[in-house]
XYZ file of C-alpha atoms in Angstrom:
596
model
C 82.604 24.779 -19.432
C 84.535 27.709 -21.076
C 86.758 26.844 -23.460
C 89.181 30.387 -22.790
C 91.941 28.844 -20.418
C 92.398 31.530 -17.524
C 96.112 30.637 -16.971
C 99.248 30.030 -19.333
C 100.089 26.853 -20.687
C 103.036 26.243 -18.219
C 101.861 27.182 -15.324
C 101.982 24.274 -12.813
C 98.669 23.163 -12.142
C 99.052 21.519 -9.278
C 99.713 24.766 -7.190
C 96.569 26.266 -9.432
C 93.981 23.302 -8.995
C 95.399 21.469 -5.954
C 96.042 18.060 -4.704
C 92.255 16.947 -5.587
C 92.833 17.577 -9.218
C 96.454 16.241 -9.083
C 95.339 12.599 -7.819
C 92.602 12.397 -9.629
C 94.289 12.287 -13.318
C 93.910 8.883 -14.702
C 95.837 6.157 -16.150
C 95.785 7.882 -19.692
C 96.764 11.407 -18.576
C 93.567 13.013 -19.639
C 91.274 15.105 -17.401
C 88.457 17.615 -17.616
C 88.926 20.763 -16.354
C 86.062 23.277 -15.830
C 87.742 26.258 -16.082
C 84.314 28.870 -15.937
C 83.672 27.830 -12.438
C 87.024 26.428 -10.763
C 85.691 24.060 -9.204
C 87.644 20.830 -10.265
C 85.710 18.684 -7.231
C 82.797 18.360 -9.344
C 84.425 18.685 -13.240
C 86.428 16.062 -13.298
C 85.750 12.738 -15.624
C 86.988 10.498 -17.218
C 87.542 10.844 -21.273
C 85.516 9.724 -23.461
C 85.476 8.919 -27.171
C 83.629 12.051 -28.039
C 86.825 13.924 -28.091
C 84.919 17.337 -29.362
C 83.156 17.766 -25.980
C 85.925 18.172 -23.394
C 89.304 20.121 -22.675
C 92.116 17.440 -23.858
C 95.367 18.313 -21.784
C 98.568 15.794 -21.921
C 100.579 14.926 -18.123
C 104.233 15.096 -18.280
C 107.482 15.617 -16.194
C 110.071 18.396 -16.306
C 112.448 18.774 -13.839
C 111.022 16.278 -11.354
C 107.627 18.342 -11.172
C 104.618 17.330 -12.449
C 103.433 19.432 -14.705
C 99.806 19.477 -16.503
C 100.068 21.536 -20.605
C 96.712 22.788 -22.165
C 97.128 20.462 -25.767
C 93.677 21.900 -26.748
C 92.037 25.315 -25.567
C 88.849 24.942 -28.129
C 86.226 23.084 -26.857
C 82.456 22.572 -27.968
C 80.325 22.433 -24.886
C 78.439 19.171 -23.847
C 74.858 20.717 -21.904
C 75.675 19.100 -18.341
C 79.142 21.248 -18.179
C 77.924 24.446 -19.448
C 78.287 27.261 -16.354
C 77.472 30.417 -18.772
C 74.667 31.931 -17.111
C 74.643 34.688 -19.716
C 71.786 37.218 -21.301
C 70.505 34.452 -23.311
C 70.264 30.283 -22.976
C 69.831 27.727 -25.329
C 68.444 24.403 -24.196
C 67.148 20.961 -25.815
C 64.021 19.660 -24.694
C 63.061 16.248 -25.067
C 59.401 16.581 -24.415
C 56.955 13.654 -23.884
C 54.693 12.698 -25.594
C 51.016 13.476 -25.051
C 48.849 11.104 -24.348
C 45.107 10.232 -22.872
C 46.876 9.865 -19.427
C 49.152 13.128 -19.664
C 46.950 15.845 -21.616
C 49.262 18.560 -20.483
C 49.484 21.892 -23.133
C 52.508 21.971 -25.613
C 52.995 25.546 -23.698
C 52.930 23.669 -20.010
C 55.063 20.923 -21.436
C 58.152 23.321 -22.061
C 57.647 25.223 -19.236
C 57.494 22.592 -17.074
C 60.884 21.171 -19.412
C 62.329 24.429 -19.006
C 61.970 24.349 -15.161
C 62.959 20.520 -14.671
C 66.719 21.948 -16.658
C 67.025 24.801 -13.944
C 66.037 27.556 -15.573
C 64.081 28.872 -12.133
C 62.805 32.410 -13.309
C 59.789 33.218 -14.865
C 59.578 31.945 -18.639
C 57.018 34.294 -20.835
C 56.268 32.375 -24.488
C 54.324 35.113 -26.813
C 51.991 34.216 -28.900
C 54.307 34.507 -32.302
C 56.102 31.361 -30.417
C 53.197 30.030 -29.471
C 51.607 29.566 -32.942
C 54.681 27.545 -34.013
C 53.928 24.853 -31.699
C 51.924 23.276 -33.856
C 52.942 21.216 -36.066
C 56.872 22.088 -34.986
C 56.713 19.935 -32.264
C 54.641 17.075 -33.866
C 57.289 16.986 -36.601
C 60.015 17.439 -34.735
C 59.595 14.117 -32.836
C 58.782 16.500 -29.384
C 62.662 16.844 -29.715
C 63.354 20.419 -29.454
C 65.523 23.267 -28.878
C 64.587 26.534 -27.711
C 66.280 29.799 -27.199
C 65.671 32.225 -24.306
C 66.714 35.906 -24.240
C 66.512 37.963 -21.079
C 63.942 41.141 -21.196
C 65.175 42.769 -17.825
C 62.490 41.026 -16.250
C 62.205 37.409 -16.929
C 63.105 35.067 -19.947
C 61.223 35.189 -23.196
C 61.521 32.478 -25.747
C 62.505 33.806 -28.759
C 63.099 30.670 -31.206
C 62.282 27.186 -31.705
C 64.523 24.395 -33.602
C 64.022 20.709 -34.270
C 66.596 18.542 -33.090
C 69.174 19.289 -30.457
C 70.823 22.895 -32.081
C 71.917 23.885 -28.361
C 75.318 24.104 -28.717
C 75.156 26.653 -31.357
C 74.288 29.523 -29.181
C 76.030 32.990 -30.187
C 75.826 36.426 -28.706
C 77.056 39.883 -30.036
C 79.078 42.767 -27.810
C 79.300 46.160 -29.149
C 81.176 49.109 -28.539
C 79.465 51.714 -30.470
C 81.917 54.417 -30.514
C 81.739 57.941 -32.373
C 83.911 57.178 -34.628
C 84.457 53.869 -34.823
C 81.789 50.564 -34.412
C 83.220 47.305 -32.901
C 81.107 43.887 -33.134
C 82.348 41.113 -31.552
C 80.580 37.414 -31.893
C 80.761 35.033 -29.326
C 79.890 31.220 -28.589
C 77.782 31.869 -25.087
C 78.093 28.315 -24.308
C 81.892 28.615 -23.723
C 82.719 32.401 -24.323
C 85.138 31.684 -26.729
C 85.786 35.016 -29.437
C 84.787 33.826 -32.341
C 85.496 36.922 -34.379
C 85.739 40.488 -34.279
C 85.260 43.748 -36.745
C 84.902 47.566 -37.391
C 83.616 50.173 -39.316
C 83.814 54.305 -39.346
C 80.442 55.091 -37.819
C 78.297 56.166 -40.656
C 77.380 59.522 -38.899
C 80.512 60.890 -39.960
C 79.055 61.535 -43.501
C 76.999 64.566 -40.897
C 80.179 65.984 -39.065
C 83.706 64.131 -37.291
C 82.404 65.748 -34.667
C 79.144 65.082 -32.217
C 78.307 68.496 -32.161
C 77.908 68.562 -35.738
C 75.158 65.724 -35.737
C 73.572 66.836 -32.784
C 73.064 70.100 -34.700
C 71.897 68.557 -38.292
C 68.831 66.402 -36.955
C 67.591 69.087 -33.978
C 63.947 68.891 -34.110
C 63.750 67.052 -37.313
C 62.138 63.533 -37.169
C 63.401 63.092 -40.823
C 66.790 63.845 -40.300
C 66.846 61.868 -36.874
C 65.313 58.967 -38.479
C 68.682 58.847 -41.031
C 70.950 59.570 -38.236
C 69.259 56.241 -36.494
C 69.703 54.372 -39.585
C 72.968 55.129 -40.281
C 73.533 54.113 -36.767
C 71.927 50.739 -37.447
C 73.674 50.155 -40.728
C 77.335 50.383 -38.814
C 76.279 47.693 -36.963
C 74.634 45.678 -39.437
C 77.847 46.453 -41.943
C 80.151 44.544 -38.870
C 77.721 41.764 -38.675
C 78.120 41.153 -42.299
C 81.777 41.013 -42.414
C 81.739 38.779 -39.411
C 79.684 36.646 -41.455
C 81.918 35.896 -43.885
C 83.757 33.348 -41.402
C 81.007 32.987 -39.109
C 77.500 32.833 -40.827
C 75.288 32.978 -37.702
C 75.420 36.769 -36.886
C 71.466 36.548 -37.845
C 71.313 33.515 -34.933
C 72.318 35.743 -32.363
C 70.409 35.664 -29.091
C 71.575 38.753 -27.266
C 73.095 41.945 -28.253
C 74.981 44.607 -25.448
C 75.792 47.952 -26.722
C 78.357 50.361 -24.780
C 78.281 54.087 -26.082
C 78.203 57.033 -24.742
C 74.937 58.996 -24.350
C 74.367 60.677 -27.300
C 75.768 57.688 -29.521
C 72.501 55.853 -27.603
C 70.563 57.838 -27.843
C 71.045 58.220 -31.911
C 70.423 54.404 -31.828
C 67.109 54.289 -30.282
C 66.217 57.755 -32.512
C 65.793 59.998 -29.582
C 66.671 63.470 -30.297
C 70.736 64.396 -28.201
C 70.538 68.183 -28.255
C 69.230 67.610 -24.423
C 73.317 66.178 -24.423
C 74.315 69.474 -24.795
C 71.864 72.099 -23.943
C 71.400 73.033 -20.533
C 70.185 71.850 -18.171
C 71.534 68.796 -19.337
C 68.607 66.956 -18.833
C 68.878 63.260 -20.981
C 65.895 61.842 -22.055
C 66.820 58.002 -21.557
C 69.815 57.125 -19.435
C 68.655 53.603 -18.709
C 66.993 51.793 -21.820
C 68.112 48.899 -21.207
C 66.483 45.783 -22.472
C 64.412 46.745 -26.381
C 63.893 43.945 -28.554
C 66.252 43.785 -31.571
C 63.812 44.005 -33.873
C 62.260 47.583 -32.740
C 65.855 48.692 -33.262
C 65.478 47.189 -36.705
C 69.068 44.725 -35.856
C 68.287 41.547 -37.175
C 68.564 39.130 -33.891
C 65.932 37.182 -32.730
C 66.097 38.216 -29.221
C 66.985 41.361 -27.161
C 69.567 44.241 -27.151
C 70.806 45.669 -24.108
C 72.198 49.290 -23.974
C 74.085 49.928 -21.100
C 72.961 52.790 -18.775
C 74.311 56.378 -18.691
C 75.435 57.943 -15.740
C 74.974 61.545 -17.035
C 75.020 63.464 -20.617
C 78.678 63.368 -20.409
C 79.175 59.970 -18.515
C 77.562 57.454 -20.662
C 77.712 53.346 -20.685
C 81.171 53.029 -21.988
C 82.205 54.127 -19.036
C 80.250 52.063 -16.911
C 80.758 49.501 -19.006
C 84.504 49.906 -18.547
C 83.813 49.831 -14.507
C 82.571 46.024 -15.185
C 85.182 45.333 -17.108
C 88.205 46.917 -14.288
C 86.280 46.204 -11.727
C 87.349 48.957 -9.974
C 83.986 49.194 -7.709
C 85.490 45.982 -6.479
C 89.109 47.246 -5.184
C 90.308 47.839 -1.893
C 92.890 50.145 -3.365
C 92.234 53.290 -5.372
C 91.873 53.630 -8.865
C 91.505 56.061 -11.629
C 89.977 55.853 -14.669
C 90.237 57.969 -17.375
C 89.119 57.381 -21.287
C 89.645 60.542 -23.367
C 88.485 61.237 -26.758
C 86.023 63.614 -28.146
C 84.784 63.976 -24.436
C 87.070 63.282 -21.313
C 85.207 61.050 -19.140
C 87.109 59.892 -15.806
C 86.271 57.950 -11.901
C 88.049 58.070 -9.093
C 87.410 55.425 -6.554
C 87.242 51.822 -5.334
C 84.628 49.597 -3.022
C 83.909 52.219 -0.497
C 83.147 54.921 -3.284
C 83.175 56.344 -6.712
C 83.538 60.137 -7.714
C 83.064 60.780 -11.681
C 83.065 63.551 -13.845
C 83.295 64.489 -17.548
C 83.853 67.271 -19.862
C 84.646 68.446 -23.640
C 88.035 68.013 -24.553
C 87.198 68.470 -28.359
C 88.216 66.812 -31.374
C 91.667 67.284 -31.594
C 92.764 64.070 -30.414
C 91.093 62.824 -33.870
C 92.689 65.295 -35.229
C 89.942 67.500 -35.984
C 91.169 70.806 -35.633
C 94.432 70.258 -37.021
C 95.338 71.950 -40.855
C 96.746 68.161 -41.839
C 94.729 66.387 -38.994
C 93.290 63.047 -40.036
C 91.334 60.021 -38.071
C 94.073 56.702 -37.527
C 93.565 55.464 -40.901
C 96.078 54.667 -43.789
C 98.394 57.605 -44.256
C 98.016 58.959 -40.744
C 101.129 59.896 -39.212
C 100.655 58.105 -35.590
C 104.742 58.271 -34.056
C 107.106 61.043 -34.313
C 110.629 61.261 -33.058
C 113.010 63.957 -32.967
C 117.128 62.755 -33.277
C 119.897 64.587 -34.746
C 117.882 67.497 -35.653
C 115.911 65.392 -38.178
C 112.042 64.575 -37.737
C 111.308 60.618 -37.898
C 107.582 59.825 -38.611
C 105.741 56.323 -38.443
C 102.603 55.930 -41.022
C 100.519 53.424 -40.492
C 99.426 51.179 -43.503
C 103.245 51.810 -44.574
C 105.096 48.717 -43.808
C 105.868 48.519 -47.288
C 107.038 51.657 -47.937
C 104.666 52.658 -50.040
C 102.141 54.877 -48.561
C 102.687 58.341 -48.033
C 102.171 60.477 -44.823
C 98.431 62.249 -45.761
C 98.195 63.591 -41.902
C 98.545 63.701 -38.629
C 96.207 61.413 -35.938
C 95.986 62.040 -32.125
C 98.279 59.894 -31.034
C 101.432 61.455 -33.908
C 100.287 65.476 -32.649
C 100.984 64.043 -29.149
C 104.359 62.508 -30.149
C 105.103 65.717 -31.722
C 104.234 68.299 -29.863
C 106.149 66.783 -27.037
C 109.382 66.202 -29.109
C 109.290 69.444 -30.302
C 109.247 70.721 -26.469
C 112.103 68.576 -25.228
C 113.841 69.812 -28.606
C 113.328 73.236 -27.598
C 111.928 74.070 -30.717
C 108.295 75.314 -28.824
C 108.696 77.216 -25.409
C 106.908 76.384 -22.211
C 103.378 78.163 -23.889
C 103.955 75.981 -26.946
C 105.016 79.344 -28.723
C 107.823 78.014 -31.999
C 111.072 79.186 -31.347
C 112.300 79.972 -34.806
C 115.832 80.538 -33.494
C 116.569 76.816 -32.656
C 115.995 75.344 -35.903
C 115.359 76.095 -39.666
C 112.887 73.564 -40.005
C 110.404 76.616 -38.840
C 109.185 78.304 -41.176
C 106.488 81.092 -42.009
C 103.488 79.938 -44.186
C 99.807 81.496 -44.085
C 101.192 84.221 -42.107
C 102.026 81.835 -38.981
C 105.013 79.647 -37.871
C 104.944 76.014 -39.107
C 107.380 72.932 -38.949
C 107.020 70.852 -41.547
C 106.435 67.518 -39.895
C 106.764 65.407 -43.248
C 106.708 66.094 -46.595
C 104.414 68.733 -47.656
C 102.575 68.286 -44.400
C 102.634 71.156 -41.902
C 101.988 71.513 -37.984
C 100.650 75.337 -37.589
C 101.073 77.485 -34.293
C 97.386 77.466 -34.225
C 97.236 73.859 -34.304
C 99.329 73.825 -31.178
C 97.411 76.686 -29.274
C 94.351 74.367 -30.034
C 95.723 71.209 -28.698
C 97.350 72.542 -25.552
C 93.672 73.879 -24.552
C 92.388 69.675 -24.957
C 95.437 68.361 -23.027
C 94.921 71.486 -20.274
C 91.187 69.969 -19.909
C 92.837 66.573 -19.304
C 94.923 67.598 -16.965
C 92.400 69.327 -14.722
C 89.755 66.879 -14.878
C 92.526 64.543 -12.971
C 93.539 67.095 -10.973
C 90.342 68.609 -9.854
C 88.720 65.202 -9.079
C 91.516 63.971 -6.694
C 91.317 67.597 -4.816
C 87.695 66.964 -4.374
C 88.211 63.337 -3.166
C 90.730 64.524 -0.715
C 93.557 62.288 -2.121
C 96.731 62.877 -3.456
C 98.045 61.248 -6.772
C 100.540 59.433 -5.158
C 97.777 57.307 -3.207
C 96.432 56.206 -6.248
C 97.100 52.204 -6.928
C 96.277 51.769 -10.417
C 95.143 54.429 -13.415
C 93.568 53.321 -16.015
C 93.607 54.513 -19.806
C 90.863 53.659 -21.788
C 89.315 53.793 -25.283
C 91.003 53.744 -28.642
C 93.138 57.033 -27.802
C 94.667 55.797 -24.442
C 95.648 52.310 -26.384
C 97.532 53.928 -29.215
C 98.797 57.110 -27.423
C 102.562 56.807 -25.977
C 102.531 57.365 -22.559
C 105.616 59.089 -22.148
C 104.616 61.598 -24.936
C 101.174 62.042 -23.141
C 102.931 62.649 -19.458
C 105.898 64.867 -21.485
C 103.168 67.441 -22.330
C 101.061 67.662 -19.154
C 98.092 65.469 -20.538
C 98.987 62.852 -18.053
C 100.347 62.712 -14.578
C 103.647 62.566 -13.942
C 103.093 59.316 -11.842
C 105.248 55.654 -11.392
C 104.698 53.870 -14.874
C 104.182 50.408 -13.147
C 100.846 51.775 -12.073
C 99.986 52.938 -15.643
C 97.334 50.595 -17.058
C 96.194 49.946 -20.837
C 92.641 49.026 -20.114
C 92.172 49.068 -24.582
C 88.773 48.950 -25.139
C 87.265 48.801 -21.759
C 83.779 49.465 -23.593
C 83.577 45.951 -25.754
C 85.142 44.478 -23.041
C 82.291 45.231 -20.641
C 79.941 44.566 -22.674
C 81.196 41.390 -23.893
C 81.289 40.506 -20.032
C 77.422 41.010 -19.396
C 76.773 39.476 -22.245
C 78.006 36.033 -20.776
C 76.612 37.301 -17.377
C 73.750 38.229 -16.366
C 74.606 38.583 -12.465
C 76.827 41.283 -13.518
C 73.088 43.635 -13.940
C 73.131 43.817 -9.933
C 76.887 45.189 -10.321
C 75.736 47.541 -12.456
C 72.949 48.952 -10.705
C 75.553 49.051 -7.941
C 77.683 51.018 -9.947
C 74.912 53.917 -11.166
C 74.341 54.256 -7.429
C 77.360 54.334 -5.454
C 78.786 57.186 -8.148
C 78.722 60.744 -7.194
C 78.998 63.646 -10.045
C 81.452 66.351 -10.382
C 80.442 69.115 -12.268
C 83.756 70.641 -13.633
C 82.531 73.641 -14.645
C 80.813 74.654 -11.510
C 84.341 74.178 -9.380
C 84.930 77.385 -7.663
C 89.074 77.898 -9.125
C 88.176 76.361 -12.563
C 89.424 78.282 -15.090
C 92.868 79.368 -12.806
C 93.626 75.637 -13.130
C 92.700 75.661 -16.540
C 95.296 78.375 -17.542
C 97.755 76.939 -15.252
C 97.245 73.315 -17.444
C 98.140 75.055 -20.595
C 101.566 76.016 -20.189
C 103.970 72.555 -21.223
C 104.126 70.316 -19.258
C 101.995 72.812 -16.649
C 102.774 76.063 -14.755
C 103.828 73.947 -11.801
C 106.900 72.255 -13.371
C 107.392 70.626 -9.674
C 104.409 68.395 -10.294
C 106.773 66.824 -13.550
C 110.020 65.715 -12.605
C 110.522 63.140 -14.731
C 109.875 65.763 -18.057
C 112.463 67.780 -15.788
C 114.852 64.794 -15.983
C 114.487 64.741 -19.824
C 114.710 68.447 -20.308
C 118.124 67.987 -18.794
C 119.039 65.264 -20.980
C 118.166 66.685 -24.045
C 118.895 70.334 -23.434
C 120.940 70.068 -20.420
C 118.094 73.260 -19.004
C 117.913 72.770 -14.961
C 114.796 74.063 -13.532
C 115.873 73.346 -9.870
């Protein structure tokens, strides 16, 4: 039973569950609801004492309906309601006990246990579980629990507990991003979040940018060997603070890791310049199932990585087409996550067209003089009124941190206020004459943004080439698809960038399309999200498969008119000002220019 209610606490639940559920709640107004599988024919009973085990929710009236209210969304799972069917199970055997008449083998005995609770596939036991056995079992009273981890071809039994421990069964989903490592812990009996944390990937201390690592452990096994540890330690440093409130990160049955290629393989210390250097050839795109301990994670069971599509097109991506489902949809969809690389799919049931390229790090604000990762002090909103620049600084609600830089999603605020301002042309050039906030420093033109903190022309000429290459890579892929932008039901933006970035700001300077806002979609962190999902799913490995062979690769690059669209992307919003008439709309607000 999961414990994460699927609908809001007023809804009425008669129209949800139907007249089955509605007759059936008893004299005491208290029901059970099985809300992982829907199906309220066969989930509901009557309460019982043990309030801990069951879904409490109180029957009232309002306005002559009847109306059912959630009183309690945490549950602990009882074993004859539990529907996860995840990467991992956790059972309690009570075994027999052997005797003259039934001389089976302590191994046959579970298996047999195992089969006889519906676990079906094939169950292997090695021989480090095997040598516990004896006396475990003996002293256990043949009252047991054992845990199972899937190894992408059958279950493998991976501990064994006295007692009945099944309900403590936890998982961990990872989005193991460049710059940033998420762990999340869940309870796989009821996929409730149990907690969540981060960490700067400890890489960085070898560049901000990939290139930069890729570069510092080339054919060295030394230096590859720290960049795998490092890798490692992020992960390990997010199971420890999750431990503080949750001390079973080390009981964990299942890991699954989204990242993109090179971030996988720096985790299984395989060498990424094959990432980068043609002919692009990677030298693992499906790893899949590796014991934790190989990886030296401290789990008892297995770690899944999810599969790459290409070196650009890794398993966040995929992992974020598990977690849209967008393979699933009769309409089309587009989804685009941009950060150091620019990784986007075009598509729904009947296909799926992907493609990715560089769009370089100045969306972390790499390449900027005052550019900084979204951290304390990072300047992440600007607006432009009266002639005065406002600036938002994260960490600052009480007024005492200063501005130390400027993140991706404050030089995309800027840049665009600056243009419906006036104060850069249509090539992003300063024009000095609208305001004497411009100024000459270093031998360019400047604007000083905040305090002591300075936006260069240089730092513009490099960020209009990063939102031109996310322009195109939209562009291109719906030419190639045959579809226009207007046919497009849903678009998507993923990953860290797309979640903080305002979408206005991103459409104002060409780095989005100029499209209805309704259809604009926050996806956040699509990565953890679809990796948390085949974590408490293991049906969702068909899907995937699906997925890896249904897509069909665009190589950017190789498109015949490639670098005409590219300089056509870089003037603001684009060359084509009839593809943005909404930016047209505000340049007539705020400047009162007409370019019709």
């Amino acid at each position: 039973m999961k414990a994460k209610a699927e609908i809001e606490d007023t809804k009425n639940l008669y129209d949800y569950w139907g007249e089955r559920l509605y007759r059936s709640v008893l004299d005491d107004s208290r029901i059970i609801i099985n809300l992982a599988s829907k199906e309220y024919s066969k989930c509901i009973e009557k309460y019982l004492s043990d309030k801990d085990k069951y879904i409490t929710v109180t029957f009232c009236e309002q306005s002559g309906d009847d109306l059912l209210f959630l009183q309690n969304k945490k549950c602990t799972n009882c074993r004859e309601m539990n529907t996860m069917r995840g990467l991992s199970r956790k059972l309690y055997l009570d075994l027999s006990v052997p005797t003259e008449e039934d001389q089976r083998s302590d191994q046959q005995r579970i298996l047999e246990a195992l089969s006889a609770e519906g676990v079906k596939e094939e169950v292997h036991i090695p021989v480090r579980m095997l040598r516990q056995l004896y006396p475990l079992l003996d002293r256990a009273g043949w009252k047991i629990t054992v845990s199972l981890s899937w190894n992408g071809e059958k279950w493998e039994l991976v501990d064994i507990e006295s007692g009945d421990t099944a309900r403590q069964h936890y998982g961990l989903a990872v989005d193991l991003g460049s710059t940033t490592v998420v762990v999340r812990l869940l309870d796989c009996n009821s996929g409730e979040i149990l907690g969540e944390e981060s960490c700067f990937n400890k890489q960085i201390q070898w560049g901000t940018d990939i290139l930069s690592r890729i570069f510092f452990c080339k054919d060295d096994r030394k230096k590859l060997e720290e960049i795998r540890l490092a890798t490692v330690e992020s992960i390990i440093e997010c199971m420890d603070k999750l431990d503080v409130k949750h001390p079973v990160s080390r009981k964990c049955l299942s890991m699954v890791v989204a990242g993109n290629t090179t971030m996988i393989h720096f985790l299984l210390g395989i060498d990424a310049f094959c990432v980068f250097y043609t002919p692009h050839a990677v030298h693992a795109d499906r790893p899949g199932f590796q014991p934790a301990k190989d990886l030296d994670i401290p789990l008892n069971g297995y770690v899944y990585c999810y599969p790459a599509k290409s070196n650009y097109l890794g398993g966040d991506i995929i992992s974020g087409m598990i977690e849209t489902e967008l393979y699933k949809k009769d309409g089309i969809s587009v989804f685009f996550d941009i950060g150091t690389n620019g990784e986007l799919v075009i598509g729904n049931k009947d296909f799926l067209l992907c493609g990715a390229g560089a769009a370089g790090p100045a969306l972390e604000g790499g390449v900027v003089h005052t550019g900084m990762r979204a951290d304390a002090g990072a300047v992440d909103s600007v607006r432009i009124r009266g002639g005065k620049i406002h600036v938002h600084v994260i960490g600052n609600s009480s007024g005492k941190i200063s501005p130390k830089g400027i993140c991706g999603s404050g030089i995309v605020d800027l840049i665009a206020e600056l243009f419906l301002e006036g104060w850069i042309d249509i090539r992003g050039k300063f024009s000095p004459e609208k305001t004497n906030l411009i100024q000459k420093r270093e031998g360019q033109l400047c604007i000083e943004y905040a305090p002591g903190l300075y936006f260069y022309q240089k730092d513009i000429d490099e960020f209009i080439l990063t939102k031109a290459a996310a322009h195109i890579m939209v562009e291109i892929m719906l030419r190639e698809s045959g579809l226009e932008l207007n046919q497009a039901d849903r678009f998507y933006v993923a990953g860290s960038f797309g979640k903080y970035v305002s979408v206005e700001s991103a459409i104002t300077i060409g780095m989005y399309p100029d499209m209805e806002r309704e259809k604009m979609i926050n996806a956040g962190n699509s990565s953890l999200e679809g990796a948390q999902k085949l974590l408490l799913n293991k049906e969702l490995l068909a899907d995937i498969d699906q997925i890896l062979e249904e897509m069909t690769y665009i190589q950017f690059a190789e498109v015949d008119d490639f670098l005409e669209q590219m300089v056509a992307a870089q003037a603001l919003p684009h060359t084509d000002y009839k593809k943005y008439p909404t930016v047209m709309e505000k340049l007539k607000k705020r400047q009162n220019i007409c370019f019709y």
